[in-house]
Coordinates of N, CA, C and O in Angstrom, one line a residue:
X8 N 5.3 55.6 268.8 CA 4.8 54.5 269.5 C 5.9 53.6 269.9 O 6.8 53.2 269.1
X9 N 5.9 53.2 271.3 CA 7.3 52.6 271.5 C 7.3 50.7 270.9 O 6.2 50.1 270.8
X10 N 8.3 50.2 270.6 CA 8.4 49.1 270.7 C 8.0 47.6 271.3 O 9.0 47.1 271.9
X11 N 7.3 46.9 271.3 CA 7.0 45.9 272.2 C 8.3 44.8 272.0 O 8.7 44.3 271.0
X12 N 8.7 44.7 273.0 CA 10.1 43.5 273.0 C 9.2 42.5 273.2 O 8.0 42.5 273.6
X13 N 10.2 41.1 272.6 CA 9.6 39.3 272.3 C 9.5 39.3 273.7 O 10.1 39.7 274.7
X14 N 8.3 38.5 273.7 CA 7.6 37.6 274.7 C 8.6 37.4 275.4 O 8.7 38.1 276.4
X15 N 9.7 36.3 275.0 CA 10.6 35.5 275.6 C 11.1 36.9 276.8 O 11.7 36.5 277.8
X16 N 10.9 38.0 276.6 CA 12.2 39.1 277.4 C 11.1 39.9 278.4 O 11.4 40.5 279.5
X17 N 9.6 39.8 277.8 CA 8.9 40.3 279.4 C 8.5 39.5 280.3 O 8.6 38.2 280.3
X18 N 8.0 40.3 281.6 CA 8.6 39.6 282.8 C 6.9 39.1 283.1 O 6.1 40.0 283.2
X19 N 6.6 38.0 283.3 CA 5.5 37.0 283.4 C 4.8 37.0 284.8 O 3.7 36.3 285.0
X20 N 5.2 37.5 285.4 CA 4.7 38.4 286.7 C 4.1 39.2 286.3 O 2.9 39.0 286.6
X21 N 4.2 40.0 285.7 CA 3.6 41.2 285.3 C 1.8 40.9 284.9 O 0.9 41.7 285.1
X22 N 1.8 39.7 284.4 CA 0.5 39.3 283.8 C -0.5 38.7 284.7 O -1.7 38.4 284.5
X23 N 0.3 38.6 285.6 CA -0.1 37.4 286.7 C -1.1 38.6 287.8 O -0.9 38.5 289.0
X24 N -1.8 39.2 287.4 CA -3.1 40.2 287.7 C -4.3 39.3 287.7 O -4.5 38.4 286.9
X25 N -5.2 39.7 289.1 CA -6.7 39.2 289.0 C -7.9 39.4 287.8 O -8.9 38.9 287.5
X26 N -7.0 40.7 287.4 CA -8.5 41.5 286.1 C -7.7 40.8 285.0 O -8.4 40.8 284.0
X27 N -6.5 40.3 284.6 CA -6.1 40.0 283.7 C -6.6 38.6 283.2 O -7.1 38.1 282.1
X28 N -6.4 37.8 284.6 CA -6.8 36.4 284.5 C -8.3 35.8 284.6 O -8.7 34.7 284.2
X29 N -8.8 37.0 285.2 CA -10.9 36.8 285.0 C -10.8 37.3 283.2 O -11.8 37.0 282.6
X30 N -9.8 37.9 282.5 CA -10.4 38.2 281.1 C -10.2 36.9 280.7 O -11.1 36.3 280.1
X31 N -8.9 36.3 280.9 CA -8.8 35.4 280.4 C -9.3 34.0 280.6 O -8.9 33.1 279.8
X32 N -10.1 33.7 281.5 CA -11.0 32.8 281.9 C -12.5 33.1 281.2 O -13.1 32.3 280.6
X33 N -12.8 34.2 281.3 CA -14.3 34.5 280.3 C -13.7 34.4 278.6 O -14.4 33.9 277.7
X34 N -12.6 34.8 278.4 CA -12.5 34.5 276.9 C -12.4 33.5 276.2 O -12.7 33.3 275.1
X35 N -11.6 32.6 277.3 CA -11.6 30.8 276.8 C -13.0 30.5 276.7 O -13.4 30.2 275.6
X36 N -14.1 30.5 277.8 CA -15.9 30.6 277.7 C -15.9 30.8 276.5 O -16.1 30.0 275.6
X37 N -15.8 31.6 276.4 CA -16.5 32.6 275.3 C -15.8 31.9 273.7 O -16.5 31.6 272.8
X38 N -14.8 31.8 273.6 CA -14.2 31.1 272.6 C -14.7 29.0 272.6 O -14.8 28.4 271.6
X39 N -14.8 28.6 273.9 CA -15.3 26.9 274.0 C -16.7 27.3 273.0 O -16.9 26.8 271.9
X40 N -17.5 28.1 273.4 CA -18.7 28.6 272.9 C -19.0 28.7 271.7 O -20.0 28.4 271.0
X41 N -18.0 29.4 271.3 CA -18.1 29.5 269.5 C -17.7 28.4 268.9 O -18.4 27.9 268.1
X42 N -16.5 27.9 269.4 CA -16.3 26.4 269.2 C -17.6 25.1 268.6 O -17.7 24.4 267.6
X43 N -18.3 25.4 269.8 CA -19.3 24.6 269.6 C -20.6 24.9 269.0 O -21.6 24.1 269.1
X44 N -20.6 26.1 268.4 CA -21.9 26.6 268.0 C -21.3 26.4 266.4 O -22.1 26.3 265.4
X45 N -19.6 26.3 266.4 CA -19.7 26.2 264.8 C -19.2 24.8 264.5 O -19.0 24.3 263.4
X46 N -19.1 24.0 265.8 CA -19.2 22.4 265.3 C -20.4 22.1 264.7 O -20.6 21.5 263.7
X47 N -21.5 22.6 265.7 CA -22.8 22.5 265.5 C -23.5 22.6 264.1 O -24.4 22.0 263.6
X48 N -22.7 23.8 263.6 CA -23.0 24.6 262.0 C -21.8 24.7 261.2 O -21.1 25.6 261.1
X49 N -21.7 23.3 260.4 CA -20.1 23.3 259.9 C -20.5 23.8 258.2 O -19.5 23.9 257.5
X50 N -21.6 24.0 257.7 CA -21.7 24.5 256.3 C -21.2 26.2 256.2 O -21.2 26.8 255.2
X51 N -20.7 27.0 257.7 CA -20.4 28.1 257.9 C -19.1 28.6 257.5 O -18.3 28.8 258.5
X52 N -18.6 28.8 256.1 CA -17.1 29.0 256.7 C -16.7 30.1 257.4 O -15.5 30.1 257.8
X53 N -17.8 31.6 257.6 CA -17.3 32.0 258.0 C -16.4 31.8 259.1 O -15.2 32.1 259.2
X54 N -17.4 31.2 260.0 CA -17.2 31.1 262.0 C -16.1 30.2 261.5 O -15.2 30.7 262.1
X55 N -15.4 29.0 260.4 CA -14.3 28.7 260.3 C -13.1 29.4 260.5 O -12.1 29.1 261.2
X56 N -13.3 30.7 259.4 CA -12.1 31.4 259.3 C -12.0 32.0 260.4 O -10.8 32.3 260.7
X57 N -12.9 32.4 261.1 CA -13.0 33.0 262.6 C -12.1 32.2 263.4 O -11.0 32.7 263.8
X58 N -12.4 31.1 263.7 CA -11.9 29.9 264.6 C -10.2 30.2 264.5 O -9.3 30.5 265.4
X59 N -10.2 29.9 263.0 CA -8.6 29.7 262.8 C -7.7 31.1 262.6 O -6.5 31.2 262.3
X60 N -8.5 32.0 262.9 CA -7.8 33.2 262.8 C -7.3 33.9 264.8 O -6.5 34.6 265.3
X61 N -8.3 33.2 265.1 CA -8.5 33.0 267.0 C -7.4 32.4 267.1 O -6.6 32.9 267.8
X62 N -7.1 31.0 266.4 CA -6.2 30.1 266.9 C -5.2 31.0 266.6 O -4.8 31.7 267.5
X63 N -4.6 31.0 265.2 CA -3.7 31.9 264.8 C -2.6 33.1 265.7 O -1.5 33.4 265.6
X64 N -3.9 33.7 266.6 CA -3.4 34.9 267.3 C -3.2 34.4 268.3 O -2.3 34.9 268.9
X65 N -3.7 33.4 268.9 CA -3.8 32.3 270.2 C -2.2 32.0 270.5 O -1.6 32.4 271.5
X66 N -1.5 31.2 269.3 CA -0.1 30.7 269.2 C 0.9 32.2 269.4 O 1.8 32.4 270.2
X67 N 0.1 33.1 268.4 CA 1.3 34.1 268.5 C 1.6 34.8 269.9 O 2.7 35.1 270.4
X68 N 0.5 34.9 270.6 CA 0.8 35.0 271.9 C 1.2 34.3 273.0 O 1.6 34.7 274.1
X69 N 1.0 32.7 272.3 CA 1.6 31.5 273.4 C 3.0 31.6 273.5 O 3.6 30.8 274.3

């Protein structure tokens, strides 16, 4: 399995696709959504650890 090189070194063009950026527009939805269904239901920790595990992966790809 080859290597993935740091963020900082791929080329940001590359991402910049219409199918890439409709995922990424339905998945922020889709994530505002959960957001607020577990504001809504805060005795949940699951959907917590969910949230912060989203975030989590969120950063490492920012």
């Amino acid at each position: 399995m080859p290597s993935i090189p740091p963020l900082e070194q791929l080329d940001a063009t590359r991402f910049d696709a219409p199918a890439i950026l409709k995922k990424l527009a339905s998945s922020s939805r889709r994530l505002a959504e959960l957001k607020g269904i577990a504001a809504s239901n805060q005795q949940d920790g699951a959907v917590d650890l969910v949230l912060q595990q989203a975030k989590a992966l969120g950063e490492a790809w920012a």
